[in-house]
XYZ file of C-alpha atoms in Angstrom:
462
model
C 12.698 -23.978 -8.378
C 10.131 -21.841 -6.604
C 8.488 -19.247 -8.832
C 6.105 -16.595 -7.533
C 4.380 -13.687 -9.203
C 3.029 -10.259 -8.371
C 0.260 -9.418 -10.825
C -1.072 -5.863 -10.367
C -3.501 -4.121 -12.687
C -1.977 -0.814 -13.868
C -5.212 1.093 -13.311
C -3.969 3.230 -10.422
C -1.128 3.642 -7.946
C -0.455 0.637 -5.725
C -1.386 1.039 -2.064
C -0.053 -0.499 1.118
C -2.242 -3.588 0.670
C -0.832 -4.300 -2.806
C 2.621 -3.668 -1.402
C 2.108 -6.244 1.326
C 1.340 -8.888 -1.312
C 4.337 -7.842 -3.432
C 6.660 -8.014 -0.414
C 5.315 -11.383 0.737
C 6.019 -12.831 -2.710
C 9.414 -11.139 -2.999
C 10.597 -12.227 0.443
C 9.294 -15.760 -0.075
C 11.249 -15.991 -3.329
C 14.390 -14.606 -1.661
C 14.081 -17.016 1.250
C 13.985 -19.987 -1.141
C 16.386 -18.715 -3.836
C 13.401 -18.558 -6.137
C 12.226 -16.381 -9.012
C 9.987 -13.320 -8.681
C 7.864 -12.493 -11.714
C 6.154 -9.141 -12.248
C 3.121 -9.609 -14.464
C 0.958 -6.690 -15.482
C -2.699 -7.722 -15.639
C -3.400 -5.041 -18.232
C -6.184 -6.675 -20.231
C -8.461 -3.712 -19.462
C -7.231 -1.466 -22.267
C -9.461 1.444 -21.280
C -8.323 1.708 -17.647
C -4.714 0.492 -17.907
C -2.297 3.415 -18.244
C 1.409 3.622 -19.013
C 1.811 6.198 -16.245
C 0.761 3.586 -13.684
C 3.182 1.040 -15.150
C 5.999 3.586 -14.893
C 4.949 4.546 -11.364
C 4.886 0.914 -10.264
C 8.478 0.390 -11.393
C 9.523 3.395 -9.319
C 7.582 2.070 -6.324
C 9.133 -1.405 -6.572
C 12.631 0.029 -6.863
C 11.993 2.141 -3.749
C 10.876 -1.026 -1.955
C 14.062 -2.840 -3.095
C 12.025 -5.324 -5.142
C 13.820 -6.370 -8.317
C 11.731 -8.554 -10.651
C 13.562 -11.391 -12.367
C 11.085 -11.424 -15.258
C 8.418 -8.974 -16.477
C 5.360 -9.820 -18.580
C 2.332 -7.985 -19.973
C -0.962 -9.800 -20.428
C -1.907 -7.351 -23.184
C 0.809 -8.953 -25.332
C -0.533 -12.474 -24.871
C -4.062 -12.287 -26.274
C -3.248 -14.773 -29.046
C -2.308 -17.328 -26.426
C -5.538 -16.777 -24.487
C -7.557 -17.076 -27.711
C -5.823 -20.370 -28.443
C -6.671 -21.811 -25.018
C -10.244 -20.494 -25.159
C -10.751 -22.262 -28.486
C -9.500 -25.545 -27.000
C -11.987 -25.214 -24.141
C -14.810 -24.439 -26.579
C -13.994 -27.464 -28.698
C -14.084 -29.649 -25.589
C -17.459 -28.258 -24.542
C -16.013 -26.667 -21.397
C -16.637 -23.084 -22.505
C -20.188 -22.365 -23.585
C -21.954 -19.216 -24.870
C -24.639 -17.454 -22.825
C -26.942 -14.711 -24.073
C -28.630 -13.389 -20.916
C -28.268 -9.684 -20.293
C -26.986 -8.337 -16.999
C -30.528 -7.185 -16.169
C -31.977 -10.629 -16.812
C -29.351 -12.305 -14.656
C -29.907 -9.821 -11.859
C -33.672 -10.357 -11.973
C -33.208 -14.133 -11.858
C -30.821 -13.793 -8.931
C -33.327 -11.728 -6.948
C -36.051 -14.307 -7.556
C -33.771 -17.096 -6.318
C -32.921 -15.159 -3.176
C -36.594 -14.356 -2.524
C -37.286 -18.096 -2.625
C -34.331 -18.710 -0.295
C -32.456 -20.517 -3.053
C -28.717 -20.096 -3.674
C -28.138 -17.578 -6.505
C -26.383 -20.104 -8.745
C -26.612 -19.891 -12.540
C -28.975 -22.620 -13.808
C -27.156 -23.305 -17.087
C -30.163 -22.407 -19.226
C -27.772 -21.464 -22.027
C -26.821 -25.120 -22.444
C -30.392 -25.789 -23.601
C -30.185 -23.345 -26.507
C -30.433 -24.803 -29.989
C -28.510 -23.284 -32.902
C -31.620 -21.406 -34.061
C -32.073 -19.956 -30.545
C -28.528 -18.636 -30.566
C -29.003 -17.203 -34.044
C -32.207 -15.482 -32.930
C -30.391 -13.826 -30.044
C -27.561 -12.737 -32.323
C -30.062 -11.359 -34.827
C -31.340 -9.197 -31.946
C -27.812 -7.815 -31.603
C -26.919 -9.857 -28.557
C -23.379 -11.143 -28.242
C -22.552 -14.064 -25.972
C -20.465 -14.119 -22.844
C -18.723 -17.423 -22.207
C -18.910 -19.555 -19.067
C -16.585 -22.332 -17.901
C -18.537 -25.532 -17.239
C -17.662 -26.718 -13.735
C -17.433 -30.528 -13.304
C -20.053 -30.695 -10.537
C -22.255 -33.336 -12.176
C -21.997 -36.907 -13.459
C -23.674 -36.958 -16.868
C -26.441 -34.372 -16.700
C -25.165 -30.785 -16.162
C -28.601 -29.806 -14.847
C -28.325 -32.294 -11.998
C -25.427 -30.996 -9.963
C -23.963 -32.918 -7.065
C -21.695 -32.035 -4.183
C -18.192 -31.802 -5.645
C -15.542 -30.911 -3.088
C -12.323 -29.241 -4.179
C -9.556 -29.299 -1.570
C -6.225 -27.573 -1.346
C -3.607 -27.201 1.366
C -3.251 -23.465 1.791
C 0.204 -22.605 3.147
C -1.337 -19.804 5.201
C -4.889 -20.900 6.013
C -4.363 -24.654 6.134
C -6.669 -27.248 4.588
C -9.427 -25.579 2.542
C -12.515 -26.907 0.773
C -15.093 -25.422 -1.573
C -18.073 -27.278 -3.015
C -18.383 -26.629 -6.755
C -22.130 -27.257 -6.517
C -22.425 -24.004 -4.565
C -20.891 -21.993 -7.403
C -22.071 -20.590 -10.699
C -20.078 -21.472 -13.782
C -17.643 -18.535 -13.911
C -17.723 -16.137 -16.843
C -14.311 -16.171 -18.534
C -15.038 -13.999 -21.580
C -17.239 -10.894 -21.715
C -19.746 -10.007 -24.434
C -17.193 -7.730 -26.107
C -14.675 -10.571 -26.310
C -12.418 -9.264 -23.550
C -11.134 -11.607 -20.885
C -11.932 -11.509 -17.216
C -9.227 -12.277 -14.674
C -9.472 -16.065 -14.445
C -8.463 -17.470 -17.824
C -5.443 -15.214 -18.540
C -4.239 -15.682 -14.971
C -4.389 -19.480 -15.091
C -2.861 -19.667 -18.572
C -0.007 -17.391 -17.520
C 0.602 -19.329 -14.321
C 0.884 -22.517 -16.387
C 3.094 -21.052 -19.120
C 5.351 -19.249 -16.629
C 5.646 -22.321 -14.401
C 4.425 -20.516 -11.285
C 4.827 -22.840 -8.298
C 3.309 -20.693 -5.524
C 0.469 -18.174 -5.658
C 0.572 -15.889 -2.620
C -2.265 -13.386 -2.657
C -4.992 -11.705 -0.620
C -7.629 -13.632 1.256
C -10.339 -12.111 -0.934
C -9.325 -14.603 -3.641
C -10.132 -17.725 -1.614
C -13.570 -18.054 -3.222
C -11.989 -18.048 -6.701
C -9.517 -20.789 -5.943
C -11.709 -23.848 -6.491
C -12.723 -22.713 -9.986
C -9.108 -21.890 -10.812
C -7.871 -25.272 -9.591
C -10.545 -26.865 -11.779
C -9.390 -24.828 -14.778
C -5.759 -25.833 -14.179
C -6.818 -29.480 -14.264
C -9.006 -28.952 -17.332
C -5.874 -27.689 -19.087
C -3.946 -30.779 -17.934
C -1.767 -28.761 -15.555
C -0.860 -29.354 -11.925
C -2.247 -26.480 -9.820
C 0.361 -24.430 -7.958
C 0.486 -24.163 -4.182
C -1.807 -21.426 -2.857
C -1.346 -19.134 0.113
C -3.994 -16.549 1.040
C -2.797 -13.842 3.407
C -5.005 -11.671 5.575
C -6.190 -8.370 4.163
C -5.292 -4.944 5.481
C -7.963 -2.387 6.277
C -7.803 1.301 7.083
C -7.622 2.375 10.725
C -11.421 2.681 10.679
C -11.823 -0.864 9.359
C -12.636 -0.053 5.730
C -11.174 -2.070 2.883
C -8.217 -0.617 1.014
C -8.552 0.374 -2.621
C -6.733 2.516 -5.148
C -9.093 5.297 -4.135
C -7.135 5.522 -0.853
C -4.617 7.787 -2.564
C -3.057 8.899 0.727
C -2.059 5.267 1.341
C -0.479 4.768 -2.074
C 3.238 4.011 -2.020
C 3.795 7.038 -4.226
C 2.070 9.273 -1.683
C 3.870 7.763 1.315
C 7.234 8.141 -0.413
C 6.586 11.754 -1.396
C 5.373 12.463 2.133
C 8.813 11.583 3.482
C 8.346 8.074 4.844
C 11.327 5.721 4.823
C 11.180 2.629 2.637
C 12.145 0.236 5.436
C 9.476 1.674 7.732
C 6.834 0.934 5.099
C 8.288 -2.524 4.461
C 8.478 -3.496 8.133
C 4.912 -2.457 8.890
C 3.479 -3.927 5.673
C 5.138 -7.297 6.305
C 4.878 -7.672 10.080
C 1.452 -6.181 10.805
C -1.184 -8.871 11.155
C 1.354 -11.567 12.052
C 2.542 -13.103 15.307
C 5.814 -11.186 14.926
C 6.341 -7.916 16.765
C 6.475 -4.899 14.480
C 10.021 -3.607 14.761
C 12.268 -1.245 12.846
C 14.643 -3.594 11.050
C 17.403 -1.659 9.354
C 17.473 -3.554 6.061
C 15.523 -6.053 4.013
C 17.864 -8.964 4.757
C 17.215 -8.560 8.480
C 13.473 -8.276 7.864
C 13.662 -11.496 5.838
C 14.932 -13.375 8.906
C 11.687 -12.497 10.687
C 9.398 -13.275 7.745
C 7.459 -16.535 7.948
C 4.223 -17.138 6.044
C 2.919 -19.396 8.797
C 3.033 -16.457 11.235
C 0.283 -14.662 9.306
C -2.971 -14.168 11.185
C -6.190 -15.466 9.687
C -8.078 -12.258 10.517
C -7.662 -8.863 8.862
C -5.245 -6.284 10.237
C -5.674 -2.525 10.517
C -3.107 -0.296 8.885
C -2.826 2.943 10.839
C -0.621 5.779 9.596
C -0.039 6.693 13.256
C 1.767 3.361 13.682
C 3.800 4.059 10.563
C 4.821 7.459 11.934
C 6.092 5.888 15.154
C 8.051 3.272 13.226
C 9.349 5.831 10.755
C 10.707 8.024 13.534
C 13.046 5.196 14.601
C 14.634 5.185 11.157
C 14.849 8.971 10.886
C 16.543 9.294 14.269
C 19.281 6.875 13.173
C 20.106 8.695 9.932
C 23.434 10.517 9.816
C 23.911 13.675 7.818
C 25.884 11.735 5.208
C 22.984 9.277 4.892
C 20.529 12.055 4.243
C 22.564 14.847 2.649
C 21.370 14.363 -0.941
C 17.727 14.030 0.072
C 17.932 17.181 2.217
C 19.224 19.139 -0.756
C 15.871 18.506 -2.476
C 14.363 20.720 0.242
C 17.082 23.351 -0.341
C 18.698 22.337 2.954
C 22.410 22.815 2.347
C 25.312 25.046 3.245
C 27.428 25.480 6.360
C 24.485 25.108 8.733
C 23.040 21.964 7.157
C 24.857 19.257 9.139
C 24.454 21.045 12.486
C 20.799 21.665 11.599
C 20.140 17.978 10.848
C 21.742 16.801 14.064
C 19.660 19.373 15.956
C 16.234 18.547 14.536
C 16.334 14.848 13.589
C 15.301 13.511 16.995
C 12.238 15.758 16.967
C 10.805 14.777 13.595
C 8.972 11.658 12.462
C 9.625 11.881 8.724
C 12.066 13.650 6.466
C 9.631 16.256 5.172
C 9.337 17.621 8.710
C 12.923 18.856 8.430
C 11.813 21.253 5.693
C 9.407 22.899 8.156
C 12.176 23.589 10.655
C 14.486 24.892 7.947
C 11.722 27.265 6.878
C 11.201 28.386 10.489
C 14.866 29.321 10.681
C 15.007 31.238 7.417
C 11.613 32.920 7.256
C 11.258 36.657 7.810
C 7.894 36.068 9.434
C 7.332 36.835 13.110
C 5.325 34.554 15.372
C 2.486 35.489 17.673
C 1.971 34.940 21.396
C -1.642 35.191 22.501
C -1.070 36.278 26.096
C -0.385 40.041 26.437
C 1.608 39.280 29.576
C 3.882 36.928 27.647
C 4.320 39.536 24.918
C 5.721 41.952 27.464
C 7.941 39.193 28.845
C 9.282 38.431 25.346
C 10.099 42.102 24.788
C 11.901 42.395 28.107
C 13.827 39.168 27.514
C 15.854 40.826 24.749
C 17.759 42.828 27.368
C 18.987 39.652 29.064
C 20.224 38.000 25.854
C 23.965 37.205 26.149
C 26.320 39.426 24.172
C 28.164 38.247 21.076
C 27.577 35.252 18.815
C 24.991 32.819 20.159
C 26.246 29.297 20.878
C 25.180 26.088 22.629
C 25.525 27.709 26.057
C 23.594 30.890 25.278
C 20.106 29.482 25.991
C 21.050 28.284 29.470
C 22.788 31.558 30.338
C 19.831 33.541 28.978
C 17.051 31.619 30.750
C 19.007 31.564 34.021
C 19.289 35.344 33.889
C 15.579 35.669 33.034
C 14.583 33.416 35.924
C 16.538 35.538 38.369
C 15.107 38.732 36.898
C 11.431 37.731 36.507
C 10.953 34.855 38.932
C 9.447 32.736 36.168
C 10.065 28.979 36.205
C 9.433 25.953 33.997
C 7.062 26.472 31.074
C 6.286 30.027 32.116
C 9.985 30.744 31.701
C 10.800 29.075 28.370
C 7.525 28.444 26.486
C 6.826 32.092 25.516
C 10.380 32.297 24.177
C 9.991 29.089 22.157
C 6.678 30.332 20.734
C 8.081 33.728 19.873
C 11.132 32.255 18.143
C 9.599 29.230 16.376
C 5.820 29.663 16.450
C 5.504 26.119 17.812
C 5.132 24.849 21.370
C 7.390 21.827 20.864
C 10.464 20.912 18.893
C 14.241 20.655 19.048
C 16.257 21.540 22.112
C 16.345 25.342 22.155
C 19.942 25.375 23.341
C 20.913 23.800 20.023
C 18.342 25.688 17.962
C 19.227 29.205 19.113
C 22.588 29.343 17.246
C 20.793 28.364 14.023
C 18.609 31.462 14.297
C 21.446 33.818 15.107
C 21.372 36.927 17.243
C 19.811 39.252 14.667
C 16.761 37.017 14.042
C 16.285 36.322 17.746
C 16.228 40.027 18.581
C 13.919 40.851 15.668
C 11.387 38.124 16.496
C 11.271 38.922 20.191
C 10.958 42.644 19.565
C 8.259 42.219 16.922
C 6.188 39.899 19.080
C 6.617 42.081 22.113
C 5.401 45.175 20.272
C 2.460 43.351 18.709
C 3.568 44.304 15.175
C 2.900 41.042 13.298
């Protein structure tokens, strides 16, 4: 059975890039009747927060992602310690005492000599008394994984090619001789990403690792660690990364692109899903109405090998397609959160929905209807026109025909046509130069508000 995992660090709110990886794994599992595991990489006790764990569960539910199993790395430290000890006993995990400053200085020297900045394994030369001397100075070791890029002498590395068939990028190769032995354990005893990730993937029987292309460089070392632990490496797939519209990399600092922010800003879940999944692929980005339909157009092999730009403007266009299809019954409960309810609510929704791009925009139009504020018109000439227009307003209760009757009468009376005829009226009544069809909007305002707003604008009393 296919088993995939989404392994976020709960150190912030997930953004659209994280979401893309979650959806790729979720859809791949669904397509193959597989299992989707949610694994919190929460080994960083200082930065991992419960609020981000709680927020992630809300985000995944909104995205219609339902994990089959949930794990926390913070509850598995004993297992990692056990594996680390095995590696130490086998001489595959060795202690190093260099400080960060010393390593950085050595790296700069190597680069100045046009040498690759690869760790030279000096720590392997340390005798027991050397290690004790460092520890007497207060130094604590970090631990490196010894890569098998040599025959018998670890100081005489040789070209050691690691291959894998990436289900997105195709055949890949990395030479272990070009890499430093990766640090698996920090000086304070905490684990970096690699060891817990590999141990979990083995213990949880992960068959496919689908993740961002920024992890390609890590893959050779991870494959080597799988083999060192007598495990068969899973199948890897590295998808292209998303950038901002300006080409910058996404991070949790892009709070406006977090799923939490997009949801609260009124975007539809399926709009976010469609763009996150289809952007940067050979598929056209379309507004598929549900996840099952989106799944039919999801194919890992369609993923481009170059990065893709995520532009909120594209999301707005896509989102508008979903909003325009929503009936009042679909949206009634969500509208009530904006205090949009009552006898006018259904007529209001049907009037404004084709002129908004996201749900929150409806709240603006509801406010425009119910505010006591008057709206300004800059042109003095148009102010006079607005004041005079009151006298041509049809008698009685305003309905769908009132706007046409009113503007026809004004055209005959003033000679105005086109925008000169209707734009000052729209501005005076709504404060905006665009929006819903005024013939439908006028009854929502009612005669009393229409007269008050026109009169107030016309007199200049704002």
